[in-house]
Amino acid sequence: RRRTTRERERERQTASMGGGNIGEGRQPVYGTMVPFGDPSWYRGHNSPYYRDTHHAWRAKIRAFCESEIMPYCKEWDDEKKLPDDLLRKCYEAQILPASCGGQWPTEYVGPGPADFDAFHELIMIDELSRCGSGGVMWGIMGGLAIGLPPVLQNASKYIKDKVAADCLNGSKRICLCITEPTHGSDVANLRTSAVKSKCGKFYVVNGEKKWITNGIMSDFFTVAVRTGGPGPQGISMVLIEKSMPGVKCRQMDCTGVWASGTTYITFDDVKVPVENLIGQEGHGFRYIMYNFNHERWMLIAQAVRFARVCLEESVKHAMRRKTFGKKLIEHPVIRLKIAEMARQVEATQAMLESLTYQMNTMSKEEQNLKLGGDTAMLKVQATKVYEYCARESQQILGGIAYTKGGLGEKVERLGREVRAYAIPGGSEEIMLDLSVRQAMKISKVLKSKM
């Protein structure tokens, strides 16, 4: 029998998705099968996003997380630092190079997974976030994922050669320094100054940076400074090294994300060679904005999985715990709570995958034009769902969710870390306002092209 045009098209689509023996968009069942414990494509739901290379990558990252990270999160949280050899292990597992924005840095680390794309990065973040620790997640990639991209995208070969390979292989660390004691979301008005010396060989940097992820353990700082007048046009970026005289770091005592090394940094007459200027003077604000969508997307991916961890822990507890002669899951009020969590988590997961697909199929320039508002709105959605699930899971688990360690360890820790996701990367109020302003702007642009 001759194949029809439709049949040939189906075969073509199957091949393009790496379908092989799983067919068009079909996904193999994977995971523990705890109800709602993993995204729907783990449960065999069809998806156009994931191929064989994603399945292999998922299994690799899960195995690494369960053997090298999950058993030690409480210990690292209590010590407020990660072990010295963990980043090297993360490099060998290809985790560090996968966290820099959807493009594999082949020049510095060699080839990565086959056909590496944004969904590989999403899987990496999602699977590692099963550990239920924002501190560990930020400790591994929080500084690298936002501090290195401005260097890779805009810096001179001299700076890239100094920084990139060592940071990607885990032997050195880098962090991003933007937020100041008086300026968070208001990036355009930051105060840290960089004044060129009379000899013209240095920028003399003075100022303070606050809530800097990985700062206490970093070797390099990607720093937003003011080299010109007021407003965004006066902002530049420089690479500062911790070994430079005048750099002082103090670890901050925060409510959560303890293992990430949140830091207060002071720059006191730090002489930075002009060769350490990243890109061009006055272009720093543009470099910062260029990477904000990716930073927020990473926070979204973590928050969605953290919400799911709270949901999964609730289901597991409800299936083993008995009250009044029957399991918790047999009480309608508990099933209602689980259903309310599940509907929000699954909907937000679908939004995240849709946004990731846009990232996968648009140029960086098109992403920054079209996705800023969508990303901002989804960040609010994800962190609100995370907050809701953290509270409801604490209600279901009861006292063990109020106790460090033991069966309620993940829920207790995640309950403390909600604000670390709702505020950094853009607070909810700023993000919602941005989403509407961007929608209005894009509407005008699209109407003009009709």
Tab-separated table of C-alpha atoms in Angstrom:
chain	number	residue	atom	x	y	z
A	1	ARG	CA	0.000	0.000	0.000
A	2	ARG	CA	1.296	3.433	-0.926
A	3	ARG	CA	1.748	5.844	2.005
A	4	THR	CA	-0.513	8.882	2.054
A	5	THR	CA	0.793	12.424	2.299
A	6	ARG	CA	-0.477	12.592	5.883
A	7	GLU	CA	1.357	9.405	6.826
A	8	ARG	CA	4.596	10.696	5.337
A	9	GLU	CA	4.181	13.964	7.236
A	10	ARG	CA	3.645	12.034	10.479
A	11	GLU	CA	6.846	10.050	9.865
A	12	ARG	CA	8.744	13.248	9.125
A	13	GLN	CA	7.537	14.854	12.364
A	14	THR	CA	8.379	11.730	14.337
A	15	ALA	CA	11.916	11.721	12.977
A	16	SER	CA	12.362	15.427	13.664
A	17	MET	CA	11.426	14.845	17.320
A	18	GLY	CA	13.883	12.012	17.762
A	19	GLY	CA	10.821	9.792	18.080
A	20	GLY	CA	12.354	6.459	17.041
A	21	ASN	CA	10.471	3.764	18.899
A	22	ILE	CA	8.293	6.154	20.898
A	23	GLY	CA	6.401	7.682	17.987
A	24	GLU	CA	5.131	11.140	17.248
A	25	GLY	CA	5.366	13.214	20.412
A	26	ARG	CA	4.968	10.161	22.632
A	27	GLN	CA	6.979	10.004	25.843
A	28	PRO	CA	8.231	7.005	27.842
A	29	VAL	CA	6.957	6.661	31.403
A	30	TYR	CA	9.640	7.749	33.884
A	31	GLY	CA	9.938	8.460	37.599
A	32	THR	CA	8.289	7.252	40.801
A	33	MET	CA	4.665	7.742	39.674
A	34	VAL	CA	3.710	9.584	42.853
A	35	PRO	CA	0.542	11.400	41.744
A	36	PHE	CA	1.561	14.849	40.411
A	37	GLY	CA	5.147	14.195	41.554
A	38	ASP	CA	6.598	14.937	38.099
A	39	PRO	CA	5.512	16.865	34.993
A	40	SER	CA	2.900	15.233	32.782
A	41	TRP	CA	5.378	14.103	30.114
A	42	TYR	CA	7.008	11.836	32.736
A	43	ARG	CA	3.628	10.141	33.047
A	44	GLY	CA	3.487	9.303	29.351
A	45	HIS	CA	1.525	12.303	28.138
A	46	ASN	CA	2.393	13.270	24.585
A	47	SER	CA	4.592	16.340	24.204
A	48	PRO	CA	6.133	18.022	21.150
A	49	TYR	CA	9.038	19.386	23.206
A	50	TYR	CA	11.064	16.367	24.312
A	51	ARG	CA	13.176	13.891	22.310
A	52	ASP	CA	15.483	10.967	22.995
A	53	THR	CA	18.373	13.276	23.838
A	54	HIS	CA	16.206	14.930	26.512
A	55	HIS	CA	15.248	11.558	27.982
A	56	ALA	CA	18.890	10.516	28.359
A	57	TRP	CA	19.810	13.896	29.847
A	58	ARG	CA	16.937	13.659	32.353
A	59	ALA	CA	18.081	10.255	33.585
A	60	LYS	CA	21.658	11.481	33.932
A	61	ILE	CA	20.737	14.575	35.952
A	62	ARG	CA	18.333	12.673	38.207
A	63	ALA	CA	20.964	10.078	39.030
A	64	PHE	CA	23.481	12.808	39.859
A	65	CYS	CA	21.025	14.696	42.056
A	66	GLU	CA	19.968	11.626	44.006
A	67	SER	CA	23.532	10.449	44.653
A	68	GLU	CA	25.544	13.667	44.978
A	69	ILE	CA	23.127	16.339	46.213
A	70	MET	CA	19.864	15.211	47.782
A	71	PRO	CA	21.341	13.331	50.780
A	72	TYR	CA	23.454	16.309	51.861
A	73	CYS	CA	21.226	19.378	51.521
A	74	LYS	CA	20.520	19.811	55.230
A	75	GLU	CA	24.207	19.397	56.101
A	76	TRP	CA	25.262	22.027	53.540
A	77	ASP	CA	22.444	24.333	54.588
A	78	ASP	CA	23.511	24.134	58.234
A	79	GLU	CA	27.137	24.792	57.291
A	80	LYS	CA	26.008	27.651	55.005
A	81	LYS	CA	28.332	26.549	52.237
A	82	LEU	CA	28.845	23.834	49.648
A	83	PRO	CA	31.786	21.404	49.726
A	84	ASP	CA	34.816	22.465	47.727
A	85	ASP	CA	34.651	19.505	45.334
A	86	LEU	CA	30.947	19.803	44.436
A	87	LEU	CA	31.385	22.260	41.577
A	88	ARG	CA	33.984	20.047	39.965
A	89	LYS	CA	31.525	17.155	40.125
A	90	CYS	CA	28.852	19.421	38.618
A	91	TYR	CA	31.204	20.279	35.769
A	92	GLU	CA	31.932	16.610	35.104
A	93	ALA	CA	28.165	16.001	35.011
A	94	GLN	CA	27.926	18.876	32.467
A	95	ILE	CA	25.679	20.893	34.790
A	96	LEU	CA	27.725	24.094	34.962
A	97	PRO	CA	28.055	24.630	31.189
A	98	ALA	CA	24.318	23.936	30.829
A	99	SER	CA	23.348	26.911	32.989
A	100	CYS	CA	24.529	29.814	30.836
A	101	GLY	CA	21.537	30.590	28.658
A	102	GLY	CA	20.637	27.822	26.240
A	103	GLN	CA	23.862	27.906	24.192
A	104	TRP	CA	26.537	25.343	24.956
A	105	PRO	CA	29.983	27.016	25.482
A	106	THR	CA	31.849	24.517	23.299
A	107	GLU	CA	34.875	26.772	22.946
A	108	TYR	CA	35.689	26.419	26.645
A	109	VAL	CA	34.395	22.980	27.669
A	110	GLY	CA	34.096	20.901	24.500
A	111	PRO	CA	30.893	19.338	23.120
A	112	GLY	CA	27.759	18.922	25.214
A	113	PRO	CA	24.622	16.772	24.916
A	114	ALA	CA	23.390	16.116	21.390
A	115	ASP	CA	21.354	19.019	19.979
A	116	PHE	CA	21.567	20.949	23.254
A	117	ASP	CA	18.733	23.470	23.619
A	118	ALA	CA	16.687	25.382	26.191
A	119	PHE	CA	14.755	22.242	27.122
A	120	HIS	CA	17.987	20.551	28.200
A	121	GLU	CA	18.611	23.494	30.505
A	122	LEU	CA	15.026	23.343	31.775
A	123	ILE	CA	15.373	19.629	32.531
A	124	MET	CA	18.645	20.261	34.346
A	125	ILE	CA	17.113	22.951	36.568
A	126	ASP	CA	13.916	20.987	37.124
A	127	GLU	CA	15.637	17.740	38.083
A	128	LEU	CA	18.203	19.361	40.378
A	129	SER	CA	15.438	21.359	42.085
A	130	ARG	CA	13.967	18.089	43.314
A	131	CYS	CA	16.502	18.477	46.137
A	132	GLY	CA	14.144	21.068	47.617
A	133	SER	CA	16.836	23.597	48.465
A	134	GLY	CA	17.084	27.038	46.934
A	135	GLY	CA	20.377	27.513	48.749
A	136	VAL	CA	21.937	24.505	47.056
A	137	MET	CA	20.538	25.478	43.656
A	138	TRP	CA	21.867	29.019	43.936
A	139	GLY	CA	25.105	27.767	45.437
A	140	ILE	CA	25.731	25.645	42.347
A	141	MET	CA	24.647	27.979	39.562
A	142	GLY	CA	23.307	31.212	41.039
A	143	GLY	CA	26.446	33.241	40.427
A	144	LEU	CA	27.644	31.518	37.277
A	145	ALA	CA	24.334	31.673	35.394
A	146	ILE	CA	23.995	35.444	35.770
A	147	GLY	CA	27.601	36.544	36.243
A	148	LEU	CA	29.245	34.784	33.304
A	149	PRO	CA	26.844	35.511	30.375
A	150	PRO	CA	27.722	39.250	30.250
A	151	VAL	CA	31.364	38.197	29.931
A	152	LEU	CA	30.704	35.575	27.259
A	153	GLN	CA	28.484	37.918	25.250
A	154	ASN	CA	30.288	41.252	25.554
A	155	ALA	CA	33.807	41.019	26.996
A	156	SER	CA	37.135	41.065	25.171
A	157	LYS	CA	39.028	37.889	24.416
A	158	TYR	CA	41.456	38.858	27.180
A	159	ILE	CA	38.713	38.796	29.815
A	160	LYS	CA	37.041	35.680	28.425
A	161	ASP	CA	40.326	33.791	28.491
A	162	LYS	CA	40.932	34.926	32.068
A	163	VAL	CA	37.522	33.896	33.353
A	164	ALA	CA	35.398	31.564	31.225
A	165	ALA	CA	37.080	28.156	31.266
A	166	ASP	CA	37.934	28.211	34.990
A	167	CYS	CA	34.400	29.258	35.979
A	168	LEU	CA	32.784	26.680	33.723
A	169	ASN	CA	34.936	23.836	35.043
A	170	GLY	CA	34.302	24.761	38.677
A	171	SER	CA	37.857	25.708	39.641
A	172	LYS	CA	36.885	29.395	39.997
A	173	ARG	CA	33.637	31.236	40.771
A	174	ILE	CA	31.990	34.354	39.393
A	175	CYS	CA	28.989	36.393	40.525
A	176	LEU	CA	26.900	39.343	39.328
A	177	CYS	CA	26.956	42.559	41.363
A	178	ILE	CA	24.068	44.901	40.552
A	179	THR	CA	21.839	45.356	43.621
A	180	GLU	CA	22.855	48.020	46.133
A	181	PRO	CA	21.614	48.894	49.636
A	182	THR	CA	19.503	51.712	48.144
A	183	HIS	CA	18.725	50.326	44.675
A	184	GLY	CA	17.233	46.958	43.771
A	185	SER	CA	14.800	46.940	40.856
A	186	ASP	CA	15.757	50.573	40.125
A	187	VAL	CA	18.909	49.554	38.256
A	188	ALA	CA	19.148	52.745	36.215
A	189	ASN	CA	19.915	54.804	39.328
A	190	LEU	CA	22.635	52.680	40.936
A	191	ARG	CA	25.401	54.635	42.666
A	192	THR	CA	28.606	52.569	42.685
A	193	SER	CA	31.102	54.756	40.813
A	194	ALA	CA	34.033	53.973	38.544
A	195	VAL	CA	36.172	57.049	37.894
A	196	LYS	CA	39.052	56.803	35.452
A	197	SER	CA	42.433	57.603	37.015
A	198	LYS	CA	44.494	60.552	35.812
A	199	CYS	CA	46.947	58.181	34.152
A	200	GLY	CA	44.076	56.576	32.241
A	201	LYS	CA	45.124	53.043	33.160
A	202	PHE	CA	42.536	52.298	35.850
A	203	TYR	CA	38.959	52.758	36.951
A	204	VAL	CA	38.814	53.600	40.654
A	205	VAL	CA	35.691	51.902	41.975
A	206	ASN	CA	33.840	52.943	45.132
A	207	GLY	CA	30.492	51.713	46.386
A	208	GLU	CA	28.537	48.875	47.942
A	209	LYS	CA	26.641	45.877	46.607
A	210	LYS	CA	24.137	43.915	48.669
A	211	TRP	CA	22.413	40.516	48.525
A	212	ILE	CA	25.018	39.222	46.059
A	213	THR	CA	24.578	35.497	45.439
A	214	ASN	CA	27.861	33.514	45.734
A	215	GLY	CA	29.768	36.707	46.539
A	216	ILE	CA	31.578	35.350	49.589
A	217	MET	CA	33.101	32.464	47.625
A	218	SER	CA	33.607	34.157	44.241
A	219	ASP	CA	36.939	34.942	42.603
A	220	PHE	CA	35.470	37.325	40.009
A	221	PHE	CA	32.739	39.951	40.184
A	222	THR	CA	30.805	41.187	37.138
A	223	VAL	CA	29.984	44.643	38.475
A	224	ALA	CA	27.575	47.331	37.289
A	225	VAL	CA	29.178	50.730	37.884
A	226	ARG	CA	28.495	54.349	37.019
A	227	THR	CA	31.134	55.715	34.657
A	228	GLY	CA	29.022	58.579	33.338
A	229	GLY	CA	26.121	60.819	34.227
A	230	PRO	CA	22.744	59.910	35.734
A	231	GLY	CA	20.383	57.354	34.258
A	232	PRO	CA	20.973	54.172	32.267
A	233	GLN	CA	23.352	55.805	29.764
A	234	GLY	CA	25.918	56.324	32.524
A	235	ILE	CA	26.196	52.647	33.490
A	236	SER	CA	29.040	50.342	32.471
A	237	MET	CA	30.220	46.888	33.544
A	238	VAL	CA	33.677	45.925	34.767
A	239	LEU	CA	35.300	42.709	35.933
A	240	ILE	CA	36.668	43.039	39.462
A	241	GLU	CA	38.853	40.359	41.020
A	242	LYS	CA	38.588	39.522	44.711
A	243	SER	CA	42.378	39.723	45.026
A	244	MET	CA	42.340	43.440	44.187
A	245	PRO	CA	43.043	45.691	47.210
A	246	GLY	CA	39.940	47.396	48.575
A	247	VAL	CA	37.468	44.519	48.019
A	248	LYS	CA	35.713	43.399	51.209
A	249	CYS	CA	33.066	40.656	51.472
A	250	ARG	CA	30.782	39.793	54.379
A	251	GLN	CA	28.314	36.892	54.338
A	252	MET	CA	24.796	37.997	55.218
A	253	ASP	CA	22.473	36.189	57.625
A	254	CYS	CA	19.254	35.666	55.663
A	255	THR	CA	16.025	33.748	56.281
A	256	GLY	CA	16.887	31.075	53.734
A	257	VAL	CA	19.071	29.969	50.785
A	258	TRP	CA	21.905	29.647	53.309
A	259	ALA	CA	24.271	27.545	51.203
A	260	SER	CA	24.319	30.147	48.422
A	261	GLY	CA	26.557	32.624	50.248
A	262	THR	CA	24.491	35.831	50.098
A	263	THR	CA	27.039	38.626	50.482
A	264	TYR	CA	27.504	42.316	51.252
A	265	ILE	CA	30.423	43.657	49.194
A	266	THR	CA	32.280	46.935	49.676
A	267	PHE	CA	34.570	48.464	47.037
A	268	ASP	CA	36.921	51.025	48.575
A	269	ASP	CA	39.170	52.776	46.025
A	270	VAL	CA	39.573	49.542	44.056
A	271	LYS	CA	41.913	50.104	41.121
A	272	VAL	CA	40.548	48.134	38.175
A	273	PRO	CA	42.642	47.996	34.966
A	274	VAL	CA	40.824	49.566	32.017
A	275	GLU	CA	41.332	46.247	30.216
A	276	ASN	CA	38.721	44.839	32.627
A	277	LEU	CA	35.948	46.942	31.111
A	278	ILE	CA	33.260	44.599	29.778
A	279	GLY	CA	32.208	45.741	26.320
A	280	GLN	CA	31.844	49.492	25.880
A	281	GLU	CA	31.475	52.330	28.342
A	282	GLY	CA	27.871	53.396	28.808
A	283	HIS	CA	26.458	50.092	27.513
A	284	GLY	CA	26.194	48.359	30.888
A	285	PHE	CA	22.461	48.871	31.321
A	286	ARG	CA	21.788	47.190	27.975
A	287	TYR	CA	24.020	44.251	28.929
A	288	ILE	CA	22.101	43.870	32.201
A	289	MET	CA	18.680	43.966	30.526
A	290	TYR	CA	19.848	41.516	27.865
A	291	ASN	CA	20.135	38.742	30.449
A	292	PHE	CA	17.251	39.518	32.796
A	293	ASN	CA	14.788	37.255	30.951
A	294	HIS	CA	17.053	34.237	31.336
A	295	GLU	CA	17.654	34.950	35.020
A	296	ARG	CA	13.919	35.196	35.663
A	297	TRP	CA	13.244	32.083	33.607
A	298	MET	CA	15.671	30.133	35.817
A	299	LEU	CA	13.899	31.386	38.947
A	300	ILE	CA	10.566	30.378	37.407
A	301	ALA	CA	11.801	26.853	36.633
A	302	GLN	CA	13.067	26.402	40.186
A	303	ALA	CA	9.908	27.832	41.756
A	304	VAL	CA	7.647	25.556	39.709
A	305	ARG	CA	9.564	22.445	40.766
A	306	PHE	CA	9.676	23.632	44.387
A	307	ALA	CA	5.896	23.991	44.288
A	308	ARG	CA	5.732	20.467	42.870
A	309	VAL	CA	8.049	19.170	45.613
A	310	CYS	CA	5.632	20.577	48.200
A	311	LEU	CA	2.774	18.881	46.339
A	312	GLU	CA	4.655	15.576	46.058
A	313	GLU	CA	5.607	15.571	49.745
A	314	SER	CA	1.968	16.279	50.615
A	315	VAL	CA	0.726	13.344	48.556
A	316	LYS	CA	3.326	10.964	49.998
A	317	HIS	CA	2.503	12.024	53.546
A	318	ALA	CA	-1.244	11.785	52.928
A	319	MET	CA	-0.825	8.232	51.620
A	320	ARG	CA	1.097	7.004	54.685
A	321	ARG	CA	-0.330	9.048	57.579
A	322	LYS	CA	-3.504	7.871	59.357
A	323	THR	CA	-5.924	10.002	61.372
A	324	PHE	CA	-9.269	9.014	62.846
A	325	GLY	CA	-8.878	5.473	61.585
A	326	LYS	CA	-8.081	6.178	57.936
A	327	LYS	CA	-5.341	7.601	55.764
A	328	LEU	CA	-5.212	11.333	55.224
A	329	ILE	CA	-5.743	10.864	51.484
A	330	GLU	CA	-9.150	9.346	52.271
A	331	HIS	CA	-10.352	12.615	53.823
A	332	PRO	CA	-12.098	14.809	51.202
A	333	VAL	CA	-10.652	18.000	52.659
A	334	ILE	CA	-7.098	16.709	52.085
A	335	ARG	CA	-7.902	15.651	48.527
A	336	LEU	CA	-9.285	19.143	47.950
A	337	LYS	CA	-6.027	20.702	49.130
A	338	ILE	CA	-3.999	18.392	46.879
A	339	ALA	CA	-6.241	19.110	43.898
A	340	GLU	CA	-5.930	22.870	44.442
A	341	MET	CA	-2.144	22.581	44.484
A	342	ALA	CA	-2.059	20.253	41.492
A	343	ARG	CA	-4.233	22.407	39.208
A	344	GLN	CA	-1.975	25.404	39.802
A	345	VAL	CA	1.292	23.505	39.437
A	346	GLU	CA	0.265	21.746	36.225
A	347	ALA	CA	-1.038	24.957	34.642
A	348	THR	CA	2.143	26.847	35.528
A	349	GLN	CA	4.286	23.995	34.183
A	350	ALA	CA	2.453	24.267	30.860
A	351	MET	CA	3.103	28.017	30.768
A	352	LEU	CA	6.782	27.404	31.525
A	353	GLU	CA	7.153	24.869	28.721
A	354	SER	CA	5.404	27.217	26.282
A	355	LEU	CA	7.771	30.056	27.235
A	356	THR	CA	10.756	27.722	26.891
A	357	TYR	CA	9.606	26.799	23.392
A	358	GLN	CA	9.559	30.478	22.468
A	359	MET	CA	13.110	30.814	23.784
A	360	ASN	CA	14.086	27.811	21.723
A	361	THR	CA	12.694	29.186	18.477
A	362	MET	CA	13.439	32.927	18.718
A	363	SER	CA	16.685	34.825	18.404
A	364	LYS	CA	17.931	36.525	21.566
A	365	GLU	CA	16.906	39.878	20.125
A	366	GLU	CA	13.385	38.666	19.373
A	367	GLN	CA	13.116	37.159	22.852
A	368	ASN	CA	14.033	40.467	24.465
A	369	LEU	CA	11.474	42.266	22.311
A	370	LYS	CA	8.561	39.863	22.791
A	371	LEU	CA	9.108	37.820	25.965
A	372	GLY	CA	9.998	40.362	28.653
A	373	GLY	CA	6.405	40.891	29.733
A	374	ASP	CA	5.487	37.203	29.471
A	375	THR	CA	8.512	36.225	31.545
A	376	ALA	CA	7.754	38.853	34.182
A	377	MET	CA	4.129	37.711	34.478
A	378	LEU	CA	5.115	34.045	34.689
A	379	LYS	CA	7.624	34.798	37.438
A	380	VAL	CA	4.778	36.170	39.553
A	381	GLN	CA	2.569	33.194	38.682
A	382	ALA	CA	5.310	30.710	39.603
A	383	THR	CA	6.274	32.312	42.901
A	384	LYS	CA	2.641	32.745	43.993
A	385	VAL	CA	1.950	29.078	43.231
A	386	TYR	CA	5.121	28.123	45.113
A	387	GLU	CA	3.997	30.202	48.098
A	388	TYR	CA	0.522	28.650	48.031
A	389	CYS	CA	1.885	25.113	47.855
A	390	ALA	CA	4.413	25.765	50.610
A	391	ARG	CA	1.616	26.850	52.948
A	392	GLU	CA	-0.793	24.050	52.031
A	393	SER	CA	1.885	21.380	52.317
A	394	GLN	CA	2.750	22.665	55.784
A	395	GLN	CA	-0.902	22.312	56.740
A	396	ILE	CA	-1.015	18.735	55.456
A	397	LEU	CA	2.296	17.661	57.020
A	398	GLY	CA	1.579	19.406	60.321
A	399	GLY	CA	4.335	19.441	62.929
A	400	ILE	CA	6.953	17.697	60.799
A	401	ALA	CA	6.827	20.653	58.375
A	402	TYR	CA	7.856	22.879	61.280
A	403	THR	CA	10.881	20.751	62.158
A	404	LYS	CA	14.286	20.807	60.501
A	405	GLY	CA	15.340	17.418	59.177
A	406	GLY	CA	13.326	14.223	59.006
A	407	LEU	CA	10.282	13.593	56.839
A	408	GLY	CA	9.350	17.267	56.670
A	409	GLU	CA	12.810	18.559	55.798
A	410	LYS	CA	12.069	19.746	52.269
A	411	VAL	CA	8.773	21.415	53.134
A	412	GLU	CA	10.241	23.174	56.179
A	413	ARG	CA	13.139	24.536	54.161
A	414	LEU	CA	11.064	25.538	51.156
A	415	GLY	CA	8.636	27.352	53.430
A	416	ARG	CA	11.501	29.579	54.595
A	417	GLU	CA	12.742	30.249	51.082
A	418	VAL	CA	9.558	31.507	49.395
A	419	ARG	CA	10.523	35.182	49.702
A	420	ALA	CA	13.912	34.471	48.128
A	421	TYR	CA	12.014	33.736	44.909
A	422	ALA	CA	9.208	36.291	45.149
A	423	ILE	CA	11.586	39.267	45.566
A	424	PRO	CA	14.958	38.713	43.774
A	425	GLY	CA	14.951	38.999	40.000
A	426	GLY	CA	12.105	41.518	40.245
A	427	SER	CA	9.451	41.763	42.956
A	428	GLU	CA	5.867	40.788	42.169
A	429	GLU	CA	4.646	44.362	41.971
A	430	ILE	CA	7.441	45.446	39.601
A	431	MET	CA	6.955	42.340	37.431
A	432	LEU	CA	3.189	42.758	37.057
A	433	ASP	CA	3.567	46.413	36.133
A	434	LEU	CA	6.272	45.515	33.611
A	435	SER	CA	4.103	42.815	32.041
A	436	VAL	CA	1.286	45.273	31.295
A	437	ARG	CA	3.619	48.002	30.032
A	438	GLN	CA	5.311	45.512	27.722
A	439	ALA	CA	1.971	44.236	26.439
A	440	MET	CA	0.904	47.784	25.575
A	441	LYS	CA	4.205	48.465	23.839
A	442	ILE	CA	4.130	45.267	21.778
A	443	SER	CA	0.504	45.859	20.832
A	444	LYS	CA	1.434	49.181	19.255
A	445	VAL	CA	4.365	47.651	17.402
A	446	LEU	CA	2.298	44.773	16.008
A	447	LYS	CA	-0.596	47.037	14.991
A	448	SER	CA	1.798	49.208	13.009
A	449	LYS	CA	2.866	46.147	10.999
A	450	MET	CA	-0.645	44.935	10.153
